[in-house]
Tab-separated table of C-alpha atoms and ligand atoms in Angstrom:
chain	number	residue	atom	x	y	z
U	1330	UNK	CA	-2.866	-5.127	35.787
U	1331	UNK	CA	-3.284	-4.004	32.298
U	1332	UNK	CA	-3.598	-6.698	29.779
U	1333	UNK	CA	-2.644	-6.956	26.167
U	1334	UNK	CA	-4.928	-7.600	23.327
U	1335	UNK	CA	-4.465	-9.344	19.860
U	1336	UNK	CA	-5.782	-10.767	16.812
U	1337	UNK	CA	-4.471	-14.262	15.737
U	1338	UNK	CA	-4.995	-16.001	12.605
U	1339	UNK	CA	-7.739	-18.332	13.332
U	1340	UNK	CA	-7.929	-19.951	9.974
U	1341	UNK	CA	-6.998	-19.543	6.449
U	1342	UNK	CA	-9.365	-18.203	3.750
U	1343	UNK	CA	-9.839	-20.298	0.745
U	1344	UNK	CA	-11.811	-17.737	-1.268
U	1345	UNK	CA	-13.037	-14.252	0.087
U	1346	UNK	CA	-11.516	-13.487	3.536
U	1347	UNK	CA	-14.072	-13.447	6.761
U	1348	UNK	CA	-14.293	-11.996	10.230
U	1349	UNK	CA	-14.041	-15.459	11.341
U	1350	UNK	CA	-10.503	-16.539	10.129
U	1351	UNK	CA	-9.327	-14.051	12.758
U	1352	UNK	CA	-9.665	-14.512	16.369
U	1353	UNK	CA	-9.205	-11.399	19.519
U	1354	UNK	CA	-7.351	-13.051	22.520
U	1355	UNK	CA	-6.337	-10.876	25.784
U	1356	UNK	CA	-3.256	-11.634	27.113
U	1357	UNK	CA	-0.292	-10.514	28.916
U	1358	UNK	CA	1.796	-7.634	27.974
U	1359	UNK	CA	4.962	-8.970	26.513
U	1360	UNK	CA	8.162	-8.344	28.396
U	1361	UNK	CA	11.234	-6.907	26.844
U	1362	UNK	CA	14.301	-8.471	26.952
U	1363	UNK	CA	17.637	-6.848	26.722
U	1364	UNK	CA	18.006	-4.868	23.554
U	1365	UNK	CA	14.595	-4.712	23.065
U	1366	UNK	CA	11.594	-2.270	23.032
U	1367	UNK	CA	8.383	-2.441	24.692
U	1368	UNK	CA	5.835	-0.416	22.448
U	1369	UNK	CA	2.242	0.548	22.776
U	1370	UNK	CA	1.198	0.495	18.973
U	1371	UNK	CA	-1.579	3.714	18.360
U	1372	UNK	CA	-2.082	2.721	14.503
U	1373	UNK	CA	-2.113	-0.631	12.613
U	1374	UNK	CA	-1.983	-0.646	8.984
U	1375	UNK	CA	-3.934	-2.712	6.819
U	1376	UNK	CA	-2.275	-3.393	3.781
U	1377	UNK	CA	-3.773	-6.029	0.442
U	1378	UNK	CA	-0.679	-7.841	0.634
U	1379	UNK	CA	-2.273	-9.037	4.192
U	1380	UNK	CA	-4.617	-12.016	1.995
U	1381	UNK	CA	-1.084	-13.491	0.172
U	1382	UNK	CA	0.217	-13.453	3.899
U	1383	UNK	CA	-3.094	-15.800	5.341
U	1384	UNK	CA	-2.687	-17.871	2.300
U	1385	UNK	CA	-0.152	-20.635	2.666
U	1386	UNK	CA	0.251	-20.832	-1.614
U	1387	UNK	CA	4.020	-19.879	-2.521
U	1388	UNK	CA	4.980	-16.843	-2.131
U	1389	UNK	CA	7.647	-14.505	-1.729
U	1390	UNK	CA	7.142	-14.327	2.145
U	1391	UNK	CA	6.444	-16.859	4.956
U	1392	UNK	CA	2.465	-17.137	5.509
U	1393	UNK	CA	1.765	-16.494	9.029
U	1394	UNK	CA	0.850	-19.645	10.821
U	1395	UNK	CA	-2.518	-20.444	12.381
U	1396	UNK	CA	-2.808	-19.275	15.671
U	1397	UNK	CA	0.043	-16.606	15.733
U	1398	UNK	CA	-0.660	-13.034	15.645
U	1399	UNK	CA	-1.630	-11.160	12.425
U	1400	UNK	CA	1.216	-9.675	10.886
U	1401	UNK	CA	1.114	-5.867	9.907
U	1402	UNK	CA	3.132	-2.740	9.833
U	1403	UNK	CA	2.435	-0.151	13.270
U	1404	UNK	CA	3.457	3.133	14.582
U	1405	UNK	CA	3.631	3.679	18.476
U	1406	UNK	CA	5.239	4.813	21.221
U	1407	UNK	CA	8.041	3.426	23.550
U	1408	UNK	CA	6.747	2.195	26.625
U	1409	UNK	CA	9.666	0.543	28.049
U	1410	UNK	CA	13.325	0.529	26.600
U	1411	UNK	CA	16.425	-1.828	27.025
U	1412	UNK	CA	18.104	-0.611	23.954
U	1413	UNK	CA	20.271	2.248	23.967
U	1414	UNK	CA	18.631	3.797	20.664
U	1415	UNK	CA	15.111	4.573	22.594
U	1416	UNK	CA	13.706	6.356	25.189
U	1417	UNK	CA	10.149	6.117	27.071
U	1418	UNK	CA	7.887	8.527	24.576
U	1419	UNK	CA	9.638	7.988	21.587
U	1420	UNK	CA	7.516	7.567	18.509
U	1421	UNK	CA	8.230	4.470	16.436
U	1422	UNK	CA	7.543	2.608	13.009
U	1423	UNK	CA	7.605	-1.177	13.184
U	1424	UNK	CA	5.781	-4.656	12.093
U	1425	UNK	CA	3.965	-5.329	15.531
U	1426	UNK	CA	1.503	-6.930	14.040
U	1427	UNK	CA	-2.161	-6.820	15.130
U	1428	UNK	CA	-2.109	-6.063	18.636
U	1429	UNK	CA	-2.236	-3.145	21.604
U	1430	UNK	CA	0.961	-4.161	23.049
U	1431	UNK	CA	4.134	-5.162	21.138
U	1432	UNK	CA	7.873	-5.836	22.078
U	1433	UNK	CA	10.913	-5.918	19.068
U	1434	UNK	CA	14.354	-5.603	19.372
U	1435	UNK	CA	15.638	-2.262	18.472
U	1436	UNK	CA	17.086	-2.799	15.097
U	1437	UNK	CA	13.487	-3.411	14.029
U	1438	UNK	CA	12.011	0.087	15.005
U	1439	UNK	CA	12.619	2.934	13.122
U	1440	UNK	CA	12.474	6.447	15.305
U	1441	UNK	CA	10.247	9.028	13.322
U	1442	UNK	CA	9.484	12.136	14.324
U	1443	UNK	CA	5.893	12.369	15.284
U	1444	UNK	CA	5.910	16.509	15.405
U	1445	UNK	CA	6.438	17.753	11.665
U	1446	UNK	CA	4.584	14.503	10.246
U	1447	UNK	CA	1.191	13.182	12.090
U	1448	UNK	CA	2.233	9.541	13.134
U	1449	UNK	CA	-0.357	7.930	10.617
U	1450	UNK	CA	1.356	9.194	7.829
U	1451	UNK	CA	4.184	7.169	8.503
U	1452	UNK	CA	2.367	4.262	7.556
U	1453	UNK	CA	1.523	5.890	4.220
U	1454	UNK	CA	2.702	8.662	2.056
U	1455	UNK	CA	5.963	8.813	4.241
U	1456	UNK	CA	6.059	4.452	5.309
U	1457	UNK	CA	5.854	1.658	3.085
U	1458	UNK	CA	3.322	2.545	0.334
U	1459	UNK	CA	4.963	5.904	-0.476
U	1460	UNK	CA	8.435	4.366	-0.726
U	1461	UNK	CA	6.721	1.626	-3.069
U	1462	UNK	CA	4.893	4.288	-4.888
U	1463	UNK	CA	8.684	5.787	-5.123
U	1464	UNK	CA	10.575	3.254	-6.016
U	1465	UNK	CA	8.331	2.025	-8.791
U	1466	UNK	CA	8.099	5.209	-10.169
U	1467	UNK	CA	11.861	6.255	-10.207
U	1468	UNK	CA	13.504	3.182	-10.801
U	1469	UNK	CA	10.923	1.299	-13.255
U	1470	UNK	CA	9.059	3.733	-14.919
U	1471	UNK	CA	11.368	6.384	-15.119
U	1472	UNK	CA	9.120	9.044	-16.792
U	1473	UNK	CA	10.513	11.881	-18.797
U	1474	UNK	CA	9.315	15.423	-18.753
U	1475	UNK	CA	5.522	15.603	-20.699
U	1476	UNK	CA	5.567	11.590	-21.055
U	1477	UNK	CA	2.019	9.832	-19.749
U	1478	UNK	CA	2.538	7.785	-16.659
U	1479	UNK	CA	-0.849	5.998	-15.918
U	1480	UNK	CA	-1.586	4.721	-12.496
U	1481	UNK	CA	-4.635	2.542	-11.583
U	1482	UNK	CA	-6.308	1.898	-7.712
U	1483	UNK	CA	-4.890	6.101	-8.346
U	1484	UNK	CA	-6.849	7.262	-4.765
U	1485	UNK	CA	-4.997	4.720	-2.879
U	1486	UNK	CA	-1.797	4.628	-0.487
U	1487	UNK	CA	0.586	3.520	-3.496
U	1488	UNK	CA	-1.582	5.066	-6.215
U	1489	UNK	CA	-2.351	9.258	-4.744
U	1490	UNK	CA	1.562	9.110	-4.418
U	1491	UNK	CA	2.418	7.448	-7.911
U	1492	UNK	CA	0.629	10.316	-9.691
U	1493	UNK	CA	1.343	13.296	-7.584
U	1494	UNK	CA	5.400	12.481	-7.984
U	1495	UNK	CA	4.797	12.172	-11.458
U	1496	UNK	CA	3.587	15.380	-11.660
U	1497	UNK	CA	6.454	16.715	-9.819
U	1498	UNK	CA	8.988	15.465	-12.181
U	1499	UNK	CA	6.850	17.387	-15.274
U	1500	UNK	CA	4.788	14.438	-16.486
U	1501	UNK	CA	1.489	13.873	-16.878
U	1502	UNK	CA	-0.901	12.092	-14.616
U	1503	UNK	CA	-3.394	10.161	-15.506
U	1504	UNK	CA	-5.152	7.827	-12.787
U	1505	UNK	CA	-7.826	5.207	-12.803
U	1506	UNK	CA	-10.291	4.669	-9.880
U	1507	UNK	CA	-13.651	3.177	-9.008
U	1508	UNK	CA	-16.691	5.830	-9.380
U	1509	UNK	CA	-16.548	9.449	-9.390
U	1510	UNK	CA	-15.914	10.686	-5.712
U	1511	UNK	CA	-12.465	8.934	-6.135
U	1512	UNK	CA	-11.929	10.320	-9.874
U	1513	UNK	CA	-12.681	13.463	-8.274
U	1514	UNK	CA	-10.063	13.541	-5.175
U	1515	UNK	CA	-7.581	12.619	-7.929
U	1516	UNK	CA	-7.925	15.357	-10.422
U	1517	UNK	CA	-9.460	18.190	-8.077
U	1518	UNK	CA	-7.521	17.283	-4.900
U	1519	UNK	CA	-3.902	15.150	-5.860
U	1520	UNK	CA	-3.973	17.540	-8.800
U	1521	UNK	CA	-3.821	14.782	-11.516
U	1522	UNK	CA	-4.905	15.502	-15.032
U	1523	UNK	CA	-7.233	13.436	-15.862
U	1524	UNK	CA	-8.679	10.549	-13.997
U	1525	UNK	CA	-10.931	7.897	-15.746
U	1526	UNK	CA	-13.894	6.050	-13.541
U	1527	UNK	CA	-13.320	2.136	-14.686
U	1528	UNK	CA	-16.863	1.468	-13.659
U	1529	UNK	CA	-18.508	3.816	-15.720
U	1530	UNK	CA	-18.517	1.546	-18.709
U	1531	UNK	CA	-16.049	3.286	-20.992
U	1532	UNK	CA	-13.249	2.806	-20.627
U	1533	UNK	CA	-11.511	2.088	-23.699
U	1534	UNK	CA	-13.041	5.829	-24.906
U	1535	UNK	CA	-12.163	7.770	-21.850
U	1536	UNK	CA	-8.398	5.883	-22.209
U	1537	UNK	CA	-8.323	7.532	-26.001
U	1538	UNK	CA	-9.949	10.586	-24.726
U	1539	UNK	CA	-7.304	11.348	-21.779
U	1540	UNK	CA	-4.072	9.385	-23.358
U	1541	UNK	CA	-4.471	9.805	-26.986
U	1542	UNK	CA	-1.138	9.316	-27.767
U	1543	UNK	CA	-0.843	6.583	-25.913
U	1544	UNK	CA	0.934	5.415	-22.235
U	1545	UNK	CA	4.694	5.689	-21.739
U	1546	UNK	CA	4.350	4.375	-18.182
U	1547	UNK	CA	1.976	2.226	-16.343
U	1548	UNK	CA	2.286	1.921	-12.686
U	1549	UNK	CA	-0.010	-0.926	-12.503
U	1550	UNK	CA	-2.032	-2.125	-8.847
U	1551	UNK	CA	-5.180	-3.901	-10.175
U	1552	UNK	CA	-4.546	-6.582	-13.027
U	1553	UNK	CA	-7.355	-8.163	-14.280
U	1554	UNK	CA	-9.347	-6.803	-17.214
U	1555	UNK	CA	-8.614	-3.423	-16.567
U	1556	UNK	CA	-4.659	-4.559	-16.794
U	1557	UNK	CA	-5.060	-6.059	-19.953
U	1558	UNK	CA	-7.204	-2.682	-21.493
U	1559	UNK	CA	-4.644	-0.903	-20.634
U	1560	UNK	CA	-1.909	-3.104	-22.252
U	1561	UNK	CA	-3.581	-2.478	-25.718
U	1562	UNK	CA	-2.632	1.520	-25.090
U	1563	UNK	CA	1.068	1.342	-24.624
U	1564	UNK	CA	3.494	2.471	-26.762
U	1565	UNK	CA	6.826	1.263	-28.891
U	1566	UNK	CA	9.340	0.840	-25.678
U	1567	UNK	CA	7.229	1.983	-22.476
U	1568	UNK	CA	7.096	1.056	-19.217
U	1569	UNK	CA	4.910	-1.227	-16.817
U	1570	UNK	CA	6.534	-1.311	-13.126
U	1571	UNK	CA	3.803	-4.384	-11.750
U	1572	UNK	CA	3.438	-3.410	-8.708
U	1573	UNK	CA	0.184	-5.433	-7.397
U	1574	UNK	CA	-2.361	-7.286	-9.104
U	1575	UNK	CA	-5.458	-6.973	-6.341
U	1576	UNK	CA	-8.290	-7.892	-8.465
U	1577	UNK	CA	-6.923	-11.295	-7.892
U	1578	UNK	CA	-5.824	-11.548	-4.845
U	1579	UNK	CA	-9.369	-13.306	-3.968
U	1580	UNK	CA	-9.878	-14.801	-7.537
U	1581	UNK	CA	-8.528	-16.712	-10.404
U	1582	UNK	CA	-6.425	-15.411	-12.604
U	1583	UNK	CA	-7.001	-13.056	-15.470
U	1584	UNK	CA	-6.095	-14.579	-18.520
U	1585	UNK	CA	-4.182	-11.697	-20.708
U	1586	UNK	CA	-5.922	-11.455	-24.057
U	1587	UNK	CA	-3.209	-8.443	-25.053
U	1588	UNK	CA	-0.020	-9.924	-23.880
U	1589	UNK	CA	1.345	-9.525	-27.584
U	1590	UNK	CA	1.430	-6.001	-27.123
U	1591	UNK	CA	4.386	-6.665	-24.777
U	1592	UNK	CA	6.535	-8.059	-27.389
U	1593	UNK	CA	5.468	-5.824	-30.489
U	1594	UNK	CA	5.439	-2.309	-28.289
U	1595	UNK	CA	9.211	-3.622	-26.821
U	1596	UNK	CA	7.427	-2.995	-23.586
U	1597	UNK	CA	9.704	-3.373	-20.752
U	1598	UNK	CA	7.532	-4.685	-18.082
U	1599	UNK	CA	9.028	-5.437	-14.000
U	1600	UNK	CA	7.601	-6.831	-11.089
U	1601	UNK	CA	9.329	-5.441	-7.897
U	1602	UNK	CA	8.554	-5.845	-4.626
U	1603	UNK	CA	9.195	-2.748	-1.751
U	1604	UNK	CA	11.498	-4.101	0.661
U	1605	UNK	CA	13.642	-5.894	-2.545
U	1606	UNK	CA	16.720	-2.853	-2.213
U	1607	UNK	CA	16.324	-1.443	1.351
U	1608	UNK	CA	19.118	1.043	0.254
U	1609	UNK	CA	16.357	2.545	-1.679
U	1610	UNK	CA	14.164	3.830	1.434
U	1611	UNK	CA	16.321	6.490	2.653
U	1612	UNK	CA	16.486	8.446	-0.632
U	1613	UNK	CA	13.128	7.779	-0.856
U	1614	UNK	CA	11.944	9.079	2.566
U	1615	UNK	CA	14.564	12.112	2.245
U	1616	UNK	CA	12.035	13.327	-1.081
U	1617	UNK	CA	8.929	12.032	0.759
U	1618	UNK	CA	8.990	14.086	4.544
U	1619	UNK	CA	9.849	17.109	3.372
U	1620	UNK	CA	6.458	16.729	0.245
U	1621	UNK	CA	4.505	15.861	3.031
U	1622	UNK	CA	5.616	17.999	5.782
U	1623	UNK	CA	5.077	20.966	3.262
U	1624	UNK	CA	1.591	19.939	2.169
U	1625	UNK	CA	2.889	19.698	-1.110
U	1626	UNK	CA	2.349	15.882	-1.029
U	1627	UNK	CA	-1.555	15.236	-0.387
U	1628	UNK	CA	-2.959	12.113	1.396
U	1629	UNK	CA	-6.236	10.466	2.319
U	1630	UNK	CA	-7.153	8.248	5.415
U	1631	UNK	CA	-9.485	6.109	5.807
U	1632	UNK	CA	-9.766	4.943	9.509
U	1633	UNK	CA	-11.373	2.299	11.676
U	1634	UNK	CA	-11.566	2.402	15.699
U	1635	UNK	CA	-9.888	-0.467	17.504
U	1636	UNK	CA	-8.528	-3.238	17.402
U	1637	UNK	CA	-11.794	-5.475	17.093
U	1638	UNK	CA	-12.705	-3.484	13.535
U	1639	UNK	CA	-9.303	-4.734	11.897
U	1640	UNK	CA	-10.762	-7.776	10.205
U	1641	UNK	CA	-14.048	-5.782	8.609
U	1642	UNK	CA	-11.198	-3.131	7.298
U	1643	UNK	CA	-9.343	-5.559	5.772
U	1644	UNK	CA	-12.160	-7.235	3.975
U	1645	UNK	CA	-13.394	-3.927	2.783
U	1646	UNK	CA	-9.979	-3.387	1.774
U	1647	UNK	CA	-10.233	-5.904	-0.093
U	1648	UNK	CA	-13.335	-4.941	-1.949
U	1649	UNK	CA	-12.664	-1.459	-2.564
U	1650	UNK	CA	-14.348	0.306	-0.094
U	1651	UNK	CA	-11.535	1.899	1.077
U	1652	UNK	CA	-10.716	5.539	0.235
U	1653	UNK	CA	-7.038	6.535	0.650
U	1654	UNK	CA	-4.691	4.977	3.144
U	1655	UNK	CA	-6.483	1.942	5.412
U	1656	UNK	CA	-5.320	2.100	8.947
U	1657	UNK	CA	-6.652	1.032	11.999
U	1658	UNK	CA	-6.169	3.210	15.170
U	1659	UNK	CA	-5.419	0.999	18.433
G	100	LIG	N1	5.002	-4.469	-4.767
G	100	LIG	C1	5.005	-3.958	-3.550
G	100	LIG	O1	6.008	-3.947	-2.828
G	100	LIG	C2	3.738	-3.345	-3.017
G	100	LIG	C3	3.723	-2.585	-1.842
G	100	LIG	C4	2.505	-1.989	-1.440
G	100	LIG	C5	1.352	-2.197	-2.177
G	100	LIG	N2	1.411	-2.971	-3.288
G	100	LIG	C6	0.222	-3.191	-4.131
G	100	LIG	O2	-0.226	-1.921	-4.569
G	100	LIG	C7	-1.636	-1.968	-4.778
G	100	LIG	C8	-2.276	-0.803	-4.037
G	100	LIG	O3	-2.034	-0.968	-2.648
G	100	LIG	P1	-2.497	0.173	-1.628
G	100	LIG	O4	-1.993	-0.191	-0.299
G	100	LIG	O5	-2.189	1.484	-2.196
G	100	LIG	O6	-4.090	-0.033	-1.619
G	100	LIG	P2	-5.188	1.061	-1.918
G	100	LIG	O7	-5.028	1.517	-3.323
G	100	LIG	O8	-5.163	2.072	-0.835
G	100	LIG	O9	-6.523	0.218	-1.794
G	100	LIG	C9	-6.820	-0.775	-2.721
G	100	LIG	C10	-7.644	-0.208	-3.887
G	100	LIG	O10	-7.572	-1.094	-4.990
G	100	LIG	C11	-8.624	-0.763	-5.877
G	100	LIG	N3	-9.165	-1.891	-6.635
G	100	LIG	C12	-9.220	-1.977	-7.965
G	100	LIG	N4	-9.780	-3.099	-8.363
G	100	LIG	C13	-10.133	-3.755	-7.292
G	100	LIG	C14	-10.766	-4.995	-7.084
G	100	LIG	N5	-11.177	-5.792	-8.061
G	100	LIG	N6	-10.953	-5.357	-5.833
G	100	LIG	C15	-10.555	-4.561	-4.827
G	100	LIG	N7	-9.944	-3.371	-4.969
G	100	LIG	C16	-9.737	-2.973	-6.204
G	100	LIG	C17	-9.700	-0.094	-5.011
G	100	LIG	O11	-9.800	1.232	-5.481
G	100	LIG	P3	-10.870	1.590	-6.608
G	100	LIG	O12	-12.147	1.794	-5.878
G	100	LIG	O13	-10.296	2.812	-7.214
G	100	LIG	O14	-10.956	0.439	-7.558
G	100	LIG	C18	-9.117	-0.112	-3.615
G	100	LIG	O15	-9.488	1.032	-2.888
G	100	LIG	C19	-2.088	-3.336	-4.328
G	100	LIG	O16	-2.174	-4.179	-5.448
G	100	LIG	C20	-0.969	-3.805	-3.427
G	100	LIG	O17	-0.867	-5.208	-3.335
G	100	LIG	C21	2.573	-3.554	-3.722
């Protein structure tokens, strides 16, 4: 008989995450009960908010506990269904976590259509980091026609979709990446207009040089030093929607040398978090399919095979080394 495989949380990090906080067990496939779906999951995303979720310091979700599988957001197809919503072959979106095999009751699974849109995507420009990259954008930053909206980690999941909407709505795109094969998928490829490479040492003169008026809106995903740069460049009653801070998810804190630019610009500056107004991901997804179905909405992968690489892809993740949506394909 076939047999399930997962990856449990072994043990918690308490600086840089390792292969060896994680743990692969076989076991048997889940059963579904009624109501429920039986799913074989086909991608796993890997996502930074993964390291707050192995930490156990407060946050704004539980941690998962030693031992249980790793949380993460998948995309499948029905196996088995005792829920009147789903049918053997259906493609799915769900939080299966990190595993082959994965049972949920139906209200949990969202139905996508796996024809116009590859099923990967629906982890990224058209899942959970588009509609952040969305929501952020429209309901934060709110850019006007020809205003700058700046947007750092800009070849990422969140970041390739930050810009390119920005564009759409007539403003200009400037993004901020590590090293110049990134800086170059964002300007020649996502179509930004400028991109500036944070690890080429100059970045306070490339920020003049491609926002020399300044930054209406910062869609911000790093922190850190780079964060607080970019706070000296805003101007009198911008934008920041905070969106992530990953340069710290594995560090101390940044402390903000430039914080006083927030009260003398009048910068309005929010924190939001995706799933905060769920009756924001339909309008959200209604823009998003049709951008990506059309081409008109570009995305990167960047893919490791089976379930065994998950914990390398997260660390790498972690690090950078990632270029355009992580995912892991089961
Ligand atoms: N608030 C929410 O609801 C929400 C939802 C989803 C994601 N997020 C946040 O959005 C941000 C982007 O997420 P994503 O899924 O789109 O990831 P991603 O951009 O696809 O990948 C992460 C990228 O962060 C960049 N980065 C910059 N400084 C880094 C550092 N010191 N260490 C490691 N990486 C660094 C790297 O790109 P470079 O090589 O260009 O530096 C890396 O490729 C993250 O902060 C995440 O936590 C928030």
């Amino acid at each position: 008989m076939k047999k399930n495989r997962k990856i449990v949380l072994a043990s918690r990090p308490t600086a840089w995450v390792e292969e060896g906080n994680f743990r692969l067990e076989e076991c048997d496939i889940p059963q579904s009960g009624p109501g429920q779906v039986l799913v074989r999951n086909r991608w796993l995303s890997l996502d930074p908010y993964m390291r707050g979720r192995i930490s156990d310091a407060p946050s704004y979700a539980k941690p998962v506990a030693i031992g249980e599988v790793m949380m993460g957001g998948t995309a499948g197809e029905v196996i088995e269904s005792k829920h009147p919503g789903f049918a053997p072959g259906d493609a799915v979106v769900g939080a299966l976590g990190w595993q082959l095999f994965g049972v949920a009751d139906g209200g949990a699974l969202r139905k996508v259509d796996a024809g116009t849109i590859p099923l990967s995507a629906w982890l990224g420009p058209v899942g959970m980091p588009g509609v952040t990259a969305w929501v952020g954008l429209h309901d934060i930053c709110a850019p006007k026609s020809g205003e700058t909206v700046v947007v750092t980690a800009a070849s990422g999941a969140v970041g390739s979709v930050v810009g390119q909407l920005a564009k759409l709505g007539g403003a200009r795109a400037v993004g901020i990446a590590g090293g110049p094969d990134k800086c170059r998928y964002v300007v020649e490829e996502l179509g930004f207009d400028a991109c500036i490479d944070y690890k080429a040492g100059n970045l306070r003169a490339d920020l003049k040089a491609a926002a020399p008026d300044g930054i209406d809106c910062l869609f911000e995903n790093v922190g850190g030093e780079l964060f607080d740069t970019l706070l000296a460049r805003m101007k009198p009653f911008s934008r920041i929607a905070l969106c992530g801070l990953i340069s710290q998810y594995n560090s101390a804190p940044w402390p903000l040398k430039n914080i006083g630019a927030v009260l003398i610009n009048r910068i309005r500056m929010q924190g939001f978090i995706v799933t905060d107004d769920l009756s924001r991901w339909p309008p959200a997804l209604r823009e998003l399919g049709p951008l990506v179905a059309s081409g008109r909405l570009k995305y990167r992968e960047s893919i490791a095979d089976g379930l065994a690489a998950a914990p390398a892809a997260l660390i790498s993740l972690l690090k950078g080394g990632n270029f355009g949506k992580q995912l892991v394909r089961l």
